[in-house]
Tab-separated table of C-alpha atoms and ligand atoms in Angstrom:
chain	number	residue	atom	x	y	z
A	271	MET	CA	43.664	-65.271	6.245
A	272	ILE	CA	43.349	-65.976	2.534
A	273	TYR	CA	40.994	-68.855	1.696
A	274	LEU	CA	42.130	-70.852	-1.311
A	275	LYS	CA	39.200	-72.323	-3.244
A	276	THR	CA	38.939	-75.768	-4.760
A	277	ALA	CA	38.104	-76.164	-8.456
A	278	GLU	CA	34.501	-76.969	-7.428
A	279	GLU	CA	34.258	-73.827	-5.304
A	280	ILE	CA	35.575	-71.724	-8.181
A	281	GLU	CA	32.769	-73.112	-10.375
A	282	LEU	CA	30.181	-72.161	-7.743
A	283	LEU	CA	31.655	-68.679	-7.593
A	284	ARG	CA	31.459	-68.512	-11.372
A	285	LEU	CA	27.730	-69.304	-11.301
A	286	SER	CA	27.072	-66.532	-8.803
A	287	ASN	CA	29.166	-64.059	-10.788
A	288	LEU	CA	27.480	-65.018	-14.060
A	289	LEU	CA	24.156	-64.248	-12.420
A	290	VAL	CA	25.487	-60.759	-11.629
A	291	SER	CA	26.503	-60.347	-15.272
A	292	LYS	CA	23.073	-61.529	-16.438
A	293	THR	CA	21.439	-59.066	-14.073
A	294	LEU	CA	23.580	-56.218	-15.449
A	295	ALA	CA	22.662	-57.366	-18.972
A	296	THR	CA	18.983	-57.214	-18.006
A	297	LEU	CA	19.432	-53.646	-16.783
A	298	ALA	CA	21.520	-52.522	-19.774
A	299	PRO	CA	18.627	-51.678	-22.141
A	300	LEU	CA	16.797	-49.858	-19.320
A	301	VAL	CA	19.653	-47.415	-18.726
A	302	GLN	CA	18.032	-44.598	-20.700
A	303	PRO	CA	17.129	-40.965	-20.081
A	304	GLY	CA	14.092	-40.817	-17.773
A	305	VAL	CA	14.649	-44.026	-15.804
A	306	THR	CA	15.034	-43.767	-12.036
A	307	THR	CA	17.800	-45.613	-10.250
A	308	ALA	CA	15.083	-47.049	-7.961
A	309	LYS	CA	13.526	-48.752	-10.996
A	310	LEU	CA	16.896	-50.313	-11.897
A	311	ASP	CA	17.182	-51.567	-8.322
A	312	ARG	CA	13.696	-53.133	-8.397
A	313	VAL	CA	14.302	-54.904	-11.700
A	314	ALA	CA	17.664	-56.199	-10.473
A	315	GLU	CA	16.277	-57.524	-7.190
A	316	GLU	CA	13.396	-59.299	-8.934
A	317	PHE	CA	15.756	-60.856	-11.468
A	318	ILE	CA	18.192	-62.040	-8.791
A	319	ARG	CA	15.436	-63.557	-6.615
A	320	SER	CA	13.754	-65.205	-9.620
A	321	HIS	CA	17.018	-67.113	-10.143
A	322	GLY	CA	17.026	-68.553	-6.629
A	323	ALA	CA	19.634	-66.101	-5.339
A	324	THR	CA	19.544	-63.186	-2.922
A	325	PRO	CA	20.987	-59.697	-3.344
A	326	ALA	CA	24.214	-59.637	-1.329
A	327	PHE	CA	24.262	-55.870	-0.832
A	328	LYS	CA	20.771	-55.581	0.656
A	329	GLY	CA	21.191	-55.306	4.414
A	330	TYR	CA	24.998	-55.452	4.191
A	331	ASN	CA	26.009	-53.138	7.043
A	332	GLY	CA	22.507	-51.734	6.636
A	333	PHE	CA	22.712	-50.899	2.905
A	334	PRO	CA	19.056	-50.484	1.869
A	335	CYS	CA	19.058	-51.716	-1.735
A	336	ALA	CA	20.029	-54.611	-4.006
A	337	VAL	CA	22.406	-52.595	-6.180
A	338	CYS	CA	24.639	-49.535	-5.941
A	339	THR	CA	24.007	-46.853	-8.542
A	340	SER	CA	26.623	-44.101	-8.678
A	341	VAL	CA	25.946	-41.251	-11.103
A	342	ASN	CA	28.526	-38.879	-12.663
A	343	ASP	CA	30.734	-37.511	-9.852
A	344	GLN	CA	29.566	-40.245	-7.485
A	345	ILE	CA	32.305	-42.867	-7.309
A	346	VAL	CA	30.708	-45.930	-5.700
A	347	HIS	CA	28.051	-47.006	-3.159
A	348	GLY	CA	25.317	-44.658	-4.454
A	349	ILE	CA	21.863	-45.566	-3.123
A	350	PRO	CA	19.125	-46.052	-5.731
A	351	SER	CA	16.297	-43.536	-5.382
A	352	GLU	CA	13.001	-42.510	-6.970
A	353	LYS	CA	14.452	-39.004	-6.944
A	354	VAL	CA	17.420	-39.857	-9.149
A	355	VAL	CA	16.239	-39.683	-12.764
A	356	LEU	CA	18.979	-40.440	-15.286
A	357	LYS	CA	19.369	-37.933	-18.086
A	358	GLU	CA	21.096	-37.816	-21.454
A	359	GLY	CA	24.857	-37.501	-21.028
A	360	ASP	CA	25.011	-39.044	-17.529
A	361	ILE	CA	27.134	-42.021	-16.614
A	362	VAL	CA	26.052	-44.546	-14.006
A	363	SER	CA	28.113	-47.244	-12.349
A	364	ILE	CA	25.910	-50.174	-11.408
A	365	ASP	CA	27.492	-52.536	-8.890
A	366	ILE	CA	25.673	-55.754	-8.034
A	367	GLY	CA	26.227	-58.521	-5.500
A	368	THR	CA	24.518	-61.915	-5.292
A	369	PHE	CA	24.485	-64.918	-2.998
A	370	LEU	CA	23.954	-68.126	-4.927
A	371	ASN	CA	24.602	-71.610	-3.535
A	372	GLY	CA	26.573	-70.072	-0.688
A	373	PHE	CA	28.928	-68.034	-2.875
A	374	VAL	CA	29.121	-64.351	-3.662
A	375	GLY	CA	29.007	-62.715	-7.077
A	376	ASP	CA	30.274	-59.123	-7.271
A	377	SER	CA	30.762	-57.163	-10.473
A	378	ALA	CA	30.186	-53.626	-11.768
A	379	TYR	CA	29.922	-51.793	-15.082
A	380	THR	CA	29.673	-48.082	-15.845
A	381	PHE	CA	26.983	-47.298	-18.417
A	382	CYS	CA	26.471	-44.276	-20.659
A	383	VAL	CA	23.003	-42.739	-20.579
A	384	GLY	CA	22.365	-41.912	-24.209
A	385	GLU	CA	25.139	-39.913	-25.809
A	386	VAL	CA	27.928	-38.812	-23.441
A	387	ALA	CA	30.693	-36.265	-24.016
A	388	PRO	CA	33.782	-37.749	-25.721
A	389	GLU	CA	36.039	-36.915	-22.775
A	390	VAL	CA	33.694	-38.794	-20.441
A	391	ARG	CA	33.569	-41.793	-22.769
A	392	ARG	CA	37.372	-41.799	-22.720
A	393	LEU	CA	37.317	-41.981	-18.903
A	394	LEU	CA	35.132	-45.086	-19.160
A	395	GLU	CA	37.334	-46.645	-21.829
A	396	VAL	CA	40.520	-46.086	-19.852
A	397	THR	CA	38.966	-47.375	-16.608
A	398	LYS	CA	37.663	-50.528	-18.282
A	399	ALA	CA	41.009	-51.089	-20.021
A	400	SER	CA	42.842	-50.643	-16.708
A	401	LEU	CA	40.741	-53.443	-15.208
A	402	PHE	CA	41.986	-55.817	-17.895
A	403	VAL	CA	45.563	-54.592	-17.475
A	404	GLY	CA	45.199	-55.453	-13.772
A	405	ILE	CA	43.692	-58.850	-14.574
A	406	GLY	CA	46.745	-59.519	-16.755
A	407	GLN	CA	48.815	-59.482	-13.564
A	408	ALA	CA	46.482	-61.870	-11.704
A	409	VAL	CA	48.587	-64.947	-12.279
A	410	GLU	CA	50.396	-67.347	-9.956
A	411	GLY	CA	53.721	-65.991	-8.755
A	412	LYS	CA	52.826	-62.295	-9.074
A	413	ARG	CA	51.761	-60.258	-6.078
A	414	VAL	CA	48.741	-58.112	-5.260
A	415	GLY	CA	50.928	-55.014	-5.628
A	416	ASP	CA	51.616	-55.939	-9.266
A	417	ILE	CA	47.887	-55.644	-9.995
A	418	GLY	CA	47.622	-52.256	-8.285
A	419	TYR	CA	50.752	-50.957	-9.940
A	420	ALA	CA	49.493	-51.918	-13.396
A	421	VAL	CA	46.050	-50.354	-12.879
A	422	GLN	CA	47.496	-47.162	-11.413
A	423	ASN	CA	50.113	-46.797	-14.104
A	424	HIS	CA	47.573	-47.239	-16.890
A	425	CYS	CA	45.166	-44.655	-15.484
A	426	GLU	CA	47.723	-42.071	-14.405
A	427	ALA	CA	49.415	-42.250	-17.822
A	428	ALA	CA	46.034	-41.217	-19.264
A	429	GLY	CA	45.891	-38.213	-16.902
A	430	TYR	CA	43.438	-39.643	-14.374
A	431	SER	CA	43.690	-40.374	-10.658
A	432	ILE	CA	42.977	-43.481	-8.585
A	433	VAL	CA	40.818	-43.585	-5.472
A	434	ARG	CA	42.817	-44.849	-2.462
A	435	GLU	CA	40.193	-45.108	0.276
A	436	LEU	CA	38.278	-47.928	-1.424
A	437	VAL	CA	39.853	-51.083	-2.835
A	438	GLY	CA	39.150	-54.488	-4.367
A	439	HIS	CA	39.058	-57.576	-2.198
A	440	GLY	CA	39.072	-61.330	-1.910
A	441	VAL	CA	35.667	-62.897	-2.565
A	442	GLY	CA	34.152	-66.247	-1.659
A	443	ARG	CA	31.527	-67.331	0.844
A	444	VAL	CA	31.549	-63.755	2.110
A	445	MET	CA	31.745	-60.595	0.042
A	446	HIS	CA	34.919	-59.148	1.478
A	447	GLU	CA	37.707	-61.615	2.211
A	448	SER	CA	41.442	-61.118	2.439
A	449	PRO	CA	43.449	-59.848	0.706
A	450	GLU	CA	42.642	-56.236	-0.024
A	451	VAL	CA	43.341	-55.476	-3.688
A	452	PRO	CA	44.208	-51.784	-4.044
A	453	ASN	CA	44.149	-50.123	-7.443
A	454	TYR	CA	47.536	-48.608	-6.731
A	455	GLY	CA	50.741	-50.060	-5.429
A	456	ARG	CA	54.297	-51.109	-5.825
A	457	ARG	CA	55.482	-53.914	-8.034
A	458	GLY	CA	56.447	-57.052	-6.139
A	459	SER	CA	54.654	-55.993	-2.924
A	460	GLY	CA	51.730	-57.522	-1.081
A	461	ALA	CA	50.276	-61.019	-0.932
A	462	LEU	CA	51.627	-63.667	-3.286
A	463	LEU	CA	49.048	-64.818	-5.851
A	464	LYS	CA	48.363	-68.559	-5.864
A	465	THR	CA	46.019	-70.955	-7.602
A	466	GLY	CA	42.712	-71.003	-5.718
A	467	MET	CA	42.713	-67.312	-4.805
A	468	THR	CA	39.572	-65.460	-5.879
A	469	ILE	CA	39.588	-61.674	-5.926
A	470	CYS	CA	37.521	-58.730	-7.120
A	471	ILE	CA	39.534	-56.180	-9.074
A	472	GLU	CA	37.641	-52.900	-9.271
A	473	PRO	CA	39.371	-49.714	-10.430
A	474	MET	CA	37.668	-46.502	-9.269
A	475	VAL	CA	39.068	-43.768	-11.455
A	476	CYS	CA	38.584	-39.986	-11.352
A	477	MET	CA	38.877	-37.486	-14.207
A	478	GLY	CA	40.195	-34.900	-11.763
A	479	ALA	CA	41.682	-35.201	-8.289
A	480	ARG	CA	41.228	-38.390	-6.251
A	481	ASP	CA	39.968	-36.648	-3.099
A	482	LEU	CA	36.554	-37.895	-2.145
A	483	ILE	CA	33.631	-36.946	0.046
A	484	PHE	CA	31.431	-39.356	1.997
A	485	GLU	CA	27.881	-38.103	1.703
A	486	GLN	CA	25.477	-37.671	4.623
A	487	ASP	CA	23.564	-40.828	3.673
A	488	GLY	CA	26.530	-42.759	5.102
A	489	TRP	CA	27.215	-44.589	1.827
A	490	THR	CA	27.636	-42.535	-1.309
A	491	THR	CA	31.136	-41.401	-2.182
A	492	ARG	CA	31.705	-38.577	-4.635
A	493	THR	CA	34.673	-36.641	-5.945
A	494	ARG	CA	35.468	-33.482	-4.021
A	495	ASP	CA	36.060	-31.507	-7.231
A	496	GLY	CA	32.788	-32.670	-8.805
A	497	LYS	CA	34.513	-34.235	-11.789
A	498	TYR	CA	33.237	-37.571	-13.066
A	499	ALA	CA	34.436	-40.971	-11.849
A	500	ALA	CA	34.109	-44.456	-13.349
A	501	HIS	CA	34.126	-47.969	-11.882
A	502	PHE	CA	34.416	-51.406	-13.483
A	503	GLU	CA	34.709	-54.655	-11.518
A	504	HIS	CA	35.347	-58.284	-12.336
A	505	ALA	CA	35.657	-61.277	-10.028
A	506	VAL	CA	38.751	-63.248	-11.003
A	507	ALA	CA	40.097	-66.634	-9.916
A	508	ILE	CA	43.728	-67.672	-10.151
A	509	ASN	CA	42.893	-70.989	-11.770
A	510	ARG	CA	45.681	-73.428	-12.680
A	511	GLY	CA	48.073	-70.521	-12.441
A	512	LYS	CA	46.197	-68.188	-14.787
A	513	ALA	CA	43.626	-65.408	-14.490
A	514	ASP	CA	40.130	-66.814	-14.978
A	515	ILE	CA	37.464	-64.079	-15.140
A	516	LEU	CA	34.326	-65.325	-13.384
A	517	SER	CA	31.963	-62.492	-14.305
A	518	ASP	CA	31.322	-61.752	-17.998
A	519	PHE	CA	30.960	-58.334	-19.644
A	520	SER	CA	30.139	-59.896	-23.025
A	521	LEU	CA	26.601	-60.606	-21.772
A	522	ILE	CA	26.187	-56.929	-20.887
A	523	GLU	CA	27.694	-55.717	-24.116
A	524	ALA	CA	25.514	-57.989	-26.251
A	525	ALA	CA	22.515	-56.352	-24.554
A	526	LEU	CA	23.935	-52.851	-24.994
A	527	GLY	CA	24.342	-52.981	-28.751
A	528	GLU	CA	26.107	-49.830	-29.875
A	529	ASN	CA	26.655	-48.060	-26.581
A	530	ILE	CA	29.412	-50.339	-25.316
A	531	ILE	CA	32.670	-49.146	-23.854
A	532	GLU	CA	35.459	-50.387	-26.113
B	714	MG	MG1	31.084	-54.578	-6.405
B	715	MG	MG1	33.687	-55.520	-4.895
């Protein structure tokens, strides 16, 4: 069942998603060599709670932390840890969820730790660009498969592969609503997009093969071949027929200064 949101509900979702973006912007300057992912998690949780919200991931199916931090060949759902110290040349996807006024925010950005290799930066650029290519299809009258097709096509044309086991999703009062929003697909297939639908589009893109491993911690996914993966996520409403991005990377990128992903 797909829940269509009213204009008022879309605005509440926007507030929750903007809080996620502000939290990511708060973390952005801290993503430096020597920081632990546990520290990023603590700062994020404090920031979220100080804004009258709660971290949506904490306790979700038993997830222990407020944010997911996935480093290098980890794809998504990495668990922050005191043992994970970021170092120069790493990449880290930070995925954050919030509950604010009964609505979920859910957005992710992959950060460079200091200077990263040019081929890794290209992976991030292509993944981020593919998200916006997908968002371009998130308009009334298109179908979910049009989004997946566009994302897949963009990334595969660049020589990368798309994770299949994990997908985007509807978002609203709960974090994962219908429909599923795969990052691959066939044009003209899947649910019809209508005004009032709110979805998270979140390409997970691998430099090498798309085969993944679920780690023993029950959460972390990583590429089987050990090559790097990137992940960017926006929450998007179909609002008066058009794509309306509810989260906001410009807040993050203003905080990042030079190390933004173009
Ligand atoms: Mg997310
Ligand atoms: Mg999501």
